[in-house]
Tab-separated table of C-alpha atoms and ligand atoms in Angstrom:
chain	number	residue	atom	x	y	z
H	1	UNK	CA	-3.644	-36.016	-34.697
H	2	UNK	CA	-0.696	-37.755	-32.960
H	3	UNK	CA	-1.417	-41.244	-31.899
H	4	UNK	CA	-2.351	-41.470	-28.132
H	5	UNK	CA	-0.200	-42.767	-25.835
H	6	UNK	CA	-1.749	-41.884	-22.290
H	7	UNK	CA	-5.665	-41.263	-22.162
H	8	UNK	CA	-6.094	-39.940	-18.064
H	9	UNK	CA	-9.601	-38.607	-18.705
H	10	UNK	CA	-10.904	-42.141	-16.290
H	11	UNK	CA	-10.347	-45.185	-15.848
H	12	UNK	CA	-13.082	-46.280	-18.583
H	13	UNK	CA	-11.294	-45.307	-21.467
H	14	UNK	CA	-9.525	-48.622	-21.621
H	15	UNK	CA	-9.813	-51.257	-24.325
H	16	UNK	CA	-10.512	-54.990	-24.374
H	17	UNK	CA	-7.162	-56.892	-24.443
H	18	UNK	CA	-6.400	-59.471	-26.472
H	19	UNK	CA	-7.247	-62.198	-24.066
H	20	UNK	CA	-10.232	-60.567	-23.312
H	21	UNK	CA	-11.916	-60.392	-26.529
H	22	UNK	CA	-10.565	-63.897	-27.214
H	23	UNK	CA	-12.745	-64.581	-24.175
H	24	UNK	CA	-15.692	-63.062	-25.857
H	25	UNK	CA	-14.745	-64.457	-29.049
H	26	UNK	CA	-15.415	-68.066	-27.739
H	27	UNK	CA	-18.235	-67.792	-24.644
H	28	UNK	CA	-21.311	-69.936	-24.716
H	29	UNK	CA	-24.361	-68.161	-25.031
H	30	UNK	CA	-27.757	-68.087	-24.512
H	31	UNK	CA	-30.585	-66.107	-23.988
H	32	UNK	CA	-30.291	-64.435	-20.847
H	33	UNK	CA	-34.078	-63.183	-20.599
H	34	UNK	CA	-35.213	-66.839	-20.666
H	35	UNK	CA	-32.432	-67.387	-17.997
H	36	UNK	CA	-30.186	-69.461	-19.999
H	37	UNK	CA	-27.217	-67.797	-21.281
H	38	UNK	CA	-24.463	-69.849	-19.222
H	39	UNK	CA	-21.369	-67.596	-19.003
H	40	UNK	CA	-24.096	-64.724	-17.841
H	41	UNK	CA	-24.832	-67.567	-15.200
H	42	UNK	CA	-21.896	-68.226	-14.346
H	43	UNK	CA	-20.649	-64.730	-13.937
H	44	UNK	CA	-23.454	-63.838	-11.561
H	45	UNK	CA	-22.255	-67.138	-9.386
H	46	UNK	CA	-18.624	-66.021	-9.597
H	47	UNK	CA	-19.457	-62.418	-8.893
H	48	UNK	CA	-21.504	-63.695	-5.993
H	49	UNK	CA	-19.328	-66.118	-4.286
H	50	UNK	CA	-16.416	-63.456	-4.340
H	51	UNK	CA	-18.890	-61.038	-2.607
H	52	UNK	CA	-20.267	-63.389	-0.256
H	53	UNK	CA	-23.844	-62.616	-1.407
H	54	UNK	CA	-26.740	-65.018	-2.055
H	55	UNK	CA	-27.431	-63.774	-5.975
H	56	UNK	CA	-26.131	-61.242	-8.558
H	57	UNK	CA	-27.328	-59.815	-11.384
H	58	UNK	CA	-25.778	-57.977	-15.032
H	59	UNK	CA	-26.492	-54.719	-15.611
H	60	UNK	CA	-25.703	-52.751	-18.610
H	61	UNK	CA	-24.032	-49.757	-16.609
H	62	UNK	CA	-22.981	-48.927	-13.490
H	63	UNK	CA	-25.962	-46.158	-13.147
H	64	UNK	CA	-28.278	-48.900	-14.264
H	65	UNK	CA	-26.912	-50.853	-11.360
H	66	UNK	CA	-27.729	-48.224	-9.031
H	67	UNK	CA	-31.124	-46.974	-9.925
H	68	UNK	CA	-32.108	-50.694	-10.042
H	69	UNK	CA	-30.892	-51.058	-6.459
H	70	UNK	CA	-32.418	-48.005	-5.582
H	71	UNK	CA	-36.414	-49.110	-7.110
H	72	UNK	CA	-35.987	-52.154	-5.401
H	73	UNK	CA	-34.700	-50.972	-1.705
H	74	UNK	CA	-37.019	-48.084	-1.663
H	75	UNK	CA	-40.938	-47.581	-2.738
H	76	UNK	CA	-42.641	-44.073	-3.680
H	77	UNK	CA	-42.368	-41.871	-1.471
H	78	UNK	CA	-39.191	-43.670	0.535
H	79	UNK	CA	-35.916	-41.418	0.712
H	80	UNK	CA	-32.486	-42.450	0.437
H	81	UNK	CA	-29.672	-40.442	2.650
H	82	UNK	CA	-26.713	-40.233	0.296
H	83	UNK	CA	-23.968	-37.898	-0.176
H	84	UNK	CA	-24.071	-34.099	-1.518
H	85	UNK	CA	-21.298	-35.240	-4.133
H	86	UNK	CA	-22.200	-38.700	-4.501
H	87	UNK	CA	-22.318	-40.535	-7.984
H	88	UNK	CA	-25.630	-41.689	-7.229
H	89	UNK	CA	-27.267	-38.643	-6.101
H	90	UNK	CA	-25.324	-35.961	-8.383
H	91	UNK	CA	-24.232	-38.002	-11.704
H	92	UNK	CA	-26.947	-40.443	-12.293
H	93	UNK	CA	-29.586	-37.728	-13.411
H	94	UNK	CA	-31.157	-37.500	-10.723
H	95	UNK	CA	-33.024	-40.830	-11.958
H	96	UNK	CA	-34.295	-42.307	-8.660
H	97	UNK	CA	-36.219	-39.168	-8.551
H	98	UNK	CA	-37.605	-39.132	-11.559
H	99	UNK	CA	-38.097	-43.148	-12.364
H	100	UNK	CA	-38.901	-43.971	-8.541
H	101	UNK	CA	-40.440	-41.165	-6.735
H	102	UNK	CA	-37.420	-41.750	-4.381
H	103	UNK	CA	-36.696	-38.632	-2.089
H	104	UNK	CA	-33.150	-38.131	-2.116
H	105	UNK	CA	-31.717	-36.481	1.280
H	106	UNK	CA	-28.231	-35.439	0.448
H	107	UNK	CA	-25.078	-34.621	3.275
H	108	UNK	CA	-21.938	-33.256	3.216
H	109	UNK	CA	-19.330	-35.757	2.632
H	110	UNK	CA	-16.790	-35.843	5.543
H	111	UNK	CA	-13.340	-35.521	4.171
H	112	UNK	CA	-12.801	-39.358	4.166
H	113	UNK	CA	-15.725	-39.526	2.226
H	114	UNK	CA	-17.442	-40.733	5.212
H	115	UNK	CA	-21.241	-39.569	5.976
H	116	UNK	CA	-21.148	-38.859	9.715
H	117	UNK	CA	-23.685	-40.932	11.051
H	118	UNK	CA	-24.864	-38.207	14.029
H	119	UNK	CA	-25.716	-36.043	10.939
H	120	UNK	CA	-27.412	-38.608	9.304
H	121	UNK	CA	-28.771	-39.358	12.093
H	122	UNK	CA	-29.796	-36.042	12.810
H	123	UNK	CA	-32.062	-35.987	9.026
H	124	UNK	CA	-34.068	-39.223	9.640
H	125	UNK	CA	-37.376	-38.078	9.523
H	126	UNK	CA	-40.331	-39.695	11.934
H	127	UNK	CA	-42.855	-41.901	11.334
H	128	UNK	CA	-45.190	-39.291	10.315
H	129	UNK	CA	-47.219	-38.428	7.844
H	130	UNK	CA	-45.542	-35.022	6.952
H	131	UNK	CA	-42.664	-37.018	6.020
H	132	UNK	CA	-41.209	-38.923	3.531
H	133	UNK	CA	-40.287	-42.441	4.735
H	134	UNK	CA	-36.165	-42.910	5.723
H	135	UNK	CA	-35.741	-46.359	4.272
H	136	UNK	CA	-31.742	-46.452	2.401
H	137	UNK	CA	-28.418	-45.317	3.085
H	138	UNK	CA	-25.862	-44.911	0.388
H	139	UNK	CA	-22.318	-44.776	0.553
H	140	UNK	CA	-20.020	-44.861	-2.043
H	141	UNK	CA	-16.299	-46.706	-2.554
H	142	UNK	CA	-13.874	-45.477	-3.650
H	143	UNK	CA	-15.072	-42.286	-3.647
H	144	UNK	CA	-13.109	-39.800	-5.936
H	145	UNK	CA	-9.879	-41.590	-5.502
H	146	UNK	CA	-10.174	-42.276	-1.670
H	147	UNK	CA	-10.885	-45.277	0.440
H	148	UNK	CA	-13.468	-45.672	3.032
H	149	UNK	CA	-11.735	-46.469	6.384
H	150	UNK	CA	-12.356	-50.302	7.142
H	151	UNK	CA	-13.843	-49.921	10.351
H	152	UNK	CA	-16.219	-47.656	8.970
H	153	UNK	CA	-18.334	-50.227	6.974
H	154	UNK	CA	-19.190	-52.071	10.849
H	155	UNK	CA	-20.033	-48.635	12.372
H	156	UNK	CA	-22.365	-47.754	8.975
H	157	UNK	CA	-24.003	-51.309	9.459
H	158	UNK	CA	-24.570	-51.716	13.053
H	159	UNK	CA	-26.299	-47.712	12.544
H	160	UNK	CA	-28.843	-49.295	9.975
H	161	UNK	CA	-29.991	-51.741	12.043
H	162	UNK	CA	-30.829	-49.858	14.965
H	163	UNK	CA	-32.203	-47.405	12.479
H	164	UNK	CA	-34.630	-49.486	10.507
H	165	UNK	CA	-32.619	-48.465	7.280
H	166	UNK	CA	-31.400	-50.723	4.492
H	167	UNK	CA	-27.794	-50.385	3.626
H	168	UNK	CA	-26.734	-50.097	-0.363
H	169	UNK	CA	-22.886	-49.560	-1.256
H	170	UNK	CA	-21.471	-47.557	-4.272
H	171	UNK	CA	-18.956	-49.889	-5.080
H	172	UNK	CA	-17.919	-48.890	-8.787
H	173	UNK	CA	-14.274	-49.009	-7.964
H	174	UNK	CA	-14.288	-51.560	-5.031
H	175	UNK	CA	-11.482	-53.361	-5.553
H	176	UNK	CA	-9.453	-50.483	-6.180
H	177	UNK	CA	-10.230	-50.371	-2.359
H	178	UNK	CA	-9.817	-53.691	-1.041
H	179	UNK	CA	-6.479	-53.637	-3.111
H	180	UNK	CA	-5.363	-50.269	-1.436
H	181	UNK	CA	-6.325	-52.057	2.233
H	182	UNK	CA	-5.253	-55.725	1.464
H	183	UNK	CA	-8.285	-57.201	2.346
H	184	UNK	CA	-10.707	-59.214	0.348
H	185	UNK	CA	-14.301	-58.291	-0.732
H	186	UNK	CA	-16.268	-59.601	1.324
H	187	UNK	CA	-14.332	-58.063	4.314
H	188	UNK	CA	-16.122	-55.206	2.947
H	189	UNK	CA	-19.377	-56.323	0.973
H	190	UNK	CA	-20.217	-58.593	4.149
H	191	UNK	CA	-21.916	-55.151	6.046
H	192	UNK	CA	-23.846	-54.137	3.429
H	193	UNK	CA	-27.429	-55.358	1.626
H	194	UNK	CA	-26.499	-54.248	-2.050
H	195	UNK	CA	-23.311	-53.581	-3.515
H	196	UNK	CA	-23.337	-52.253	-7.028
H	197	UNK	CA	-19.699	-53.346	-9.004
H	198	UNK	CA	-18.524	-52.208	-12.251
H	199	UNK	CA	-16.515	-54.144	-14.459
H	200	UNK	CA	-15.792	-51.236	-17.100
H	201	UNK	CA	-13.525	-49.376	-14.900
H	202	UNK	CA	-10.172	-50.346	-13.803
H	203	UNK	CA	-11.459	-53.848	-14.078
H	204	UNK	CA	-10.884	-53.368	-18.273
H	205	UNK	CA	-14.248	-54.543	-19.274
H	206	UNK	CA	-15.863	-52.840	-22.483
H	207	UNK	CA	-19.656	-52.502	-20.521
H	208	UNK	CA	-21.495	-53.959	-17.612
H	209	UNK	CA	-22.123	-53.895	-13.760
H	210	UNK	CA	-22.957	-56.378	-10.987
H	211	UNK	CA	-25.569	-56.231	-8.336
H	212	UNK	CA	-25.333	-58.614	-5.713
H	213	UNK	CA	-27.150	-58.780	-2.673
H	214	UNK	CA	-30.089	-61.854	-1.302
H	215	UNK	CA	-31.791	-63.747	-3.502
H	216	UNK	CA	-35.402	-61.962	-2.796
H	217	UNK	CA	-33.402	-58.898	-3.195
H	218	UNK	CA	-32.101	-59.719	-6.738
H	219	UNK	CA	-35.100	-61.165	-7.836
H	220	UNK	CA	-37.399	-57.696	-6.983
H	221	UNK	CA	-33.970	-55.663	-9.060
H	222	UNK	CA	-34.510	-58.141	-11.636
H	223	UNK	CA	-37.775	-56.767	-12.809
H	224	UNK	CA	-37.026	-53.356	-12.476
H	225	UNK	CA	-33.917	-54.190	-14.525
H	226	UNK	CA	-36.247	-55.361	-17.515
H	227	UNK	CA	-38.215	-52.551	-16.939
H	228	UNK	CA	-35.145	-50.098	-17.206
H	229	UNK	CA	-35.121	-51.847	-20.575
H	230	UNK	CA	-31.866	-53.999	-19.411
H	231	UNK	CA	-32.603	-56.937	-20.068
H	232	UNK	CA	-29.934	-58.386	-22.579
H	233	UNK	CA	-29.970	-61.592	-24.628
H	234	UNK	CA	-27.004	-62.951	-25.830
H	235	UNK	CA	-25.311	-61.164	-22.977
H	236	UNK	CA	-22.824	-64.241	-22.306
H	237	UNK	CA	-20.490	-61.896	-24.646
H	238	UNK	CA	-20.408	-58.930	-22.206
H	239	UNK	CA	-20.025	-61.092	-19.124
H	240	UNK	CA	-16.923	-63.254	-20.527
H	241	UNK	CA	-15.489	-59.819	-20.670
H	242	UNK	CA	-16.703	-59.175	-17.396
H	243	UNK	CA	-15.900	-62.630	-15.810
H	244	UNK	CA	-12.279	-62.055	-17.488
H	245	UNK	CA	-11.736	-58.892	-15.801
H	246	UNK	CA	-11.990	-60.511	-12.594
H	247	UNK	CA	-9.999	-63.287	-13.407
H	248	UNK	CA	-7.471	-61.494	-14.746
H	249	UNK	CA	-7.332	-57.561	-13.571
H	250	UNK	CA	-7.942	-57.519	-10.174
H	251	UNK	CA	-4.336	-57.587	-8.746
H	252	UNK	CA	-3.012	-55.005	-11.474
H	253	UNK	CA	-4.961	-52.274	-9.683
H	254	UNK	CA	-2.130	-51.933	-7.369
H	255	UNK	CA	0.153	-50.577	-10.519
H	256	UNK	CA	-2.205	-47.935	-11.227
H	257	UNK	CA	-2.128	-46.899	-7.771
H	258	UNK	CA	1.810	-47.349	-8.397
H	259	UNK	CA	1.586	-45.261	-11.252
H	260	UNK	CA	-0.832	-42.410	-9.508
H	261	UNK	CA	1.668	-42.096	-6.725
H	262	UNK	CA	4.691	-41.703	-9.409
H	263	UNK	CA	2.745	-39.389	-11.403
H	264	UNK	CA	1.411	-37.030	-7.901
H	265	UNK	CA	5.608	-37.188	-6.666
H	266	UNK	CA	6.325	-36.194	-10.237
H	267	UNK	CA	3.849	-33.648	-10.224
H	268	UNK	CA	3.875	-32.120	-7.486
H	269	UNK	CA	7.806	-31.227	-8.195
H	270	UNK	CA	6.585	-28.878	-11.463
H	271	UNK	CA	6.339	-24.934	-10.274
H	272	UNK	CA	3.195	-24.366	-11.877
H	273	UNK	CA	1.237	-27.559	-10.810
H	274	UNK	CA	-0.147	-27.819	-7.056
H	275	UNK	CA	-0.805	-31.439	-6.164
H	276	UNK	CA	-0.585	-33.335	-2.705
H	277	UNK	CA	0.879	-36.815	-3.448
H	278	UNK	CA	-0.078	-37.638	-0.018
H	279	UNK	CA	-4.062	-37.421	-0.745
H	280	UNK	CA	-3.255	-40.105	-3.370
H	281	UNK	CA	-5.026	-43.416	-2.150
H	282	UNK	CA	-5.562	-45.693	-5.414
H	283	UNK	CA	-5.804	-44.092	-8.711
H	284	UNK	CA	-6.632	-40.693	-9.361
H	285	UNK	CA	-4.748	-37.771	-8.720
H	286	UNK	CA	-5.892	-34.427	-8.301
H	287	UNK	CA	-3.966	-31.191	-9.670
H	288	UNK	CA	-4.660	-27.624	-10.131
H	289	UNK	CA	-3.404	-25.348	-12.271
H	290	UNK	CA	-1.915	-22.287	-10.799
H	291	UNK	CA	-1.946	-19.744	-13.955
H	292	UNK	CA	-5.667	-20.868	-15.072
H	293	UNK	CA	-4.973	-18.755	-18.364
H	294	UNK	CA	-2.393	-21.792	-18.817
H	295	UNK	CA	-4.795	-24.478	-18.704
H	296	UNK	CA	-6.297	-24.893	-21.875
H	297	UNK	CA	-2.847	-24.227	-23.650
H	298	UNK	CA	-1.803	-27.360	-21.374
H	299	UNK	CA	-4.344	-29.097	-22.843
H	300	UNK	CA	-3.552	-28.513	-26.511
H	301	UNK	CA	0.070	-29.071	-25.681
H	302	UNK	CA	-0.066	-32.347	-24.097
H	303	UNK	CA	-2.607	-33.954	-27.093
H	304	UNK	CA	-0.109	-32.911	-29.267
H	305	UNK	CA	2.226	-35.345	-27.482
H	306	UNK	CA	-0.600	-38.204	-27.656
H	307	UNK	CA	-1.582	-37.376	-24.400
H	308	UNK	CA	-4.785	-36.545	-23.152
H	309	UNK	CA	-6.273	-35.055	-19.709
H	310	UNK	CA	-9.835	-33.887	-19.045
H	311	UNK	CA	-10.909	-30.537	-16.895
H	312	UNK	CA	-10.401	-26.956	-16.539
H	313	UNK	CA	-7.563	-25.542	-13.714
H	314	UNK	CA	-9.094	-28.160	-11.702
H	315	UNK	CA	-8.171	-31.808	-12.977
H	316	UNK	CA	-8.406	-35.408	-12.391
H	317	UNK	CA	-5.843	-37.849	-14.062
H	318	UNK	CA	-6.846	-41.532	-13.453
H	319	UNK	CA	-4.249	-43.892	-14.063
H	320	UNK	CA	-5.846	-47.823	-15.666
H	321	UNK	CA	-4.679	-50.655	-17.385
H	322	UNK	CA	-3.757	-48.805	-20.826
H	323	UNK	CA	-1.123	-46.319	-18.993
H	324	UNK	CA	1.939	-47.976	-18.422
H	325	UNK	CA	5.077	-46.407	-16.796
H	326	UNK	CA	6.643	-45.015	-20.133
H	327	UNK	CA	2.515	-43.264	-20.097
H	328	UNK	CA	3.274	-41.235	-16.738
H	329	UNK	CA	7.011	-40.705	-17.257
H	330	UNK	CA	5.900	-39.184	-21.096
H	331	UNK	CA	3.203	-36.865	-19.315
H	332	UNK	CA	5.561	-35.630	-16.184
H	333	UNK	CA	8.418	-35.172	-19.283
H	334	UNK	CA	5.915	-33.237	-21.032
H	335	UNK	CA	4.655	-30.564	-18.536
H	336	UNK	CA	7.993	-30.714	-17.522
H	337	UNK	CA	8.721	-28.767	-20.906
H	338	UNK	CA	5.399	-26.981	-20.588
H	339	UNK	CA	6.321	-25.240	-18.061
H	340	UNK	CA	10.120	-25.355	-17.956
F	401	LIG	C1	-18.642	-44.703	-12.968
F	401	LIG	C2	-19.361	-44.720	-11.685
F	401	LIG	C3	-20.652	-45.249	-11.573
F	401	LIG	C4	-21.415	-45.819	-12.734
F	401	LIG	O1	-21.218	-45.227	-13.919
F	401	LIG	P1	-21.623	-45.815	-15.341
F	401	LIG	O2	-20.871	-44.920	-16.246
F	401	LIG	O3	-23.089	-45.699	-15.442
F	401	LIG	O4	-21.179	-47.241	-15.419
F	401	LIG	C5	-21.247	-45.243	-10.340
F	401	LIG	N1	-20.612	-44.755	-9.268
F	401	LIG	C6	-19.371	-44.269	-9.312
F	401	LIG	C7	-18.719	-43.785	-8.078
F	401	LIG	C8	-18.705	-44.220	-10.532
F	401	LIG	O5	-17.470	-43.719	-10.591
């Protein structure tokens, strides 16, 4: 097989850099179950003064980071409101049903990826014992590719509150958001109880997620995190990876966005390829391929180039830290030919 030069499957195909692993090469560890593994330590400060939150804590995944959130927001019984194509609700096997007894109540994303709070709203059940107990809201950013309009997050807030519901944020690809808006974290993370973070996305990290949120918060996700069997030891050497990536990867999210809008303009010029390069917010880009009888021989045709894409006629190419400009121009070159 030709050597790959462009993986767009996602974002988490990427490999430690140098730097990186020279980072995990040399971090001090400890035993993080006893509490004592200092660069997990000091990760979870970091991670939580950048946030603005009281207390974080490592997970192994970003789904681990979610169900944990999840157990400790909600009891049995409680429901969560979340979106119909949310990565919590429809990509996380369903595990806050099965591990917590946690009703989910799925709605329509808007087409910002906003829930419309009236329709929420409208689903919050009484205090009654028919009903399963309203207790969380979910939202998710970015959420497939787009960005969550800022004054959103107040709006989404301010509705908890008067709602009696507890407010938990999706925030695998955050600062591919605060990036796209030029604003910092906590100009987001500030309305929300729980923000989950993953560091083994466009961040560059090889595993691991961050929960932050108060410190009685943290501490109840903290035993559900050893009960979801993630409790790590030695885990200093994950979180200098992770501590690295946000020392070192945040600002270069902007290039992949850079490179998604390059790629959509390039794109979107090839007869045979629909794409929008105006629905291109941060770094994914959606096409569709007219002639679906074309779309697996697109496939083949491109990983003989050392390129690789993942879907059907419908497909998602996420741009990261391993594509570089030569990556895109190779690909938009190459179905260029395809279908020249
Ligand atoms: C990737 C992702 C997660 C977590 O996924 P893991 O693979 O478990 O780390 C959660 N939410 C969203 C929106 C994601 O894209």
């Amino acid at each position: 097989m030709t050597a790959i030069i462009a993986d767009f499957r996602s974002d988490t195909v990427t490999r430690p850099s140098a730097g990186m692993r020279q980072a995990m090469l040399s971090a001090e560890l400890g035993d993080d179950v006893y509490g004592d593994d200092p660069t997990v330590n000091h990760l979870e400060s970091y991670i939580a003064d950048l946030t603005g939150k009281e207390a974080a804590l490592l997970c192994t995944s970003g789904t681990q980071s979610n169900l944990v959130a999840l157990l400790a927001h909600c009891q049995r019984g409680d429901e969560y409101i979340v979106g119909q194509e949310a990565h919590t609700y429809k990509y996380e096997g369903g595990g806050a049903a099965v591990l917590g007894s946690i009703q989910p109540q799925p709605i329509d994303f808007e087409a910002d990826c906003t829930l419309d709070l009236d329709k929420v709203k409208a689903k919050l059940k009484a205090d009654n014992p028919h009903f399963a107990r309203s207790r969380l809201l979910c939202l998710e950013n970015t959420c497939g590719g787009r960005v969550l309009p800022l004054g959103y997050h107040s709006r989404a807030a301010e509705f908890c509150a008067t709602q009696g519901l507890a407010l938990h944020l999706d925030g695998a690809r955050l600062f591919n958001a605060t990036q796209q808006q030029g604003v910092t974290a906590q100009d987001i993370t500030r309305h929300y109880d729980s923000v989950s973070l993953c560091m083994s996305k466009g961040l560059g990290a090889p595993v691991g997620s961050l929960l932050v949120g108060d410190r009685a918060f943290i501490a109840e996700a903290h035993k559900w995190r050893k009960m979801l069997g993630g409790g790590m030891r030695q885990a200093g050497i994950i979180a200098a990876a992770c501590l690295y990536a946000l020392e070192h990867n945040i600002d270069g999210l902007s290039v992949d966005h850079e490179h998604a809008r390059l790629l959509a303009q390039g794109l979107a010029d090839i007869p045979g390829i629909s794409c929008d390069p105006l629905t291109v917010q941060t770094n994914m880009v959606f096409i569709s391929i007219d002639d679906a009888a074309l779309a697996a021989p697109l496939k083949t045709f491109l990983r003989e180039r050392g390129i690789i894409i993942r879907g059907e006629r419908e497909i998602r190419l996420v741009t990261h830290l391993d594509i570089d400009r030569q990556g895109v121009e190779s690909m938009l070159q190459a179905c260029g030919e395809f279908f020249g």
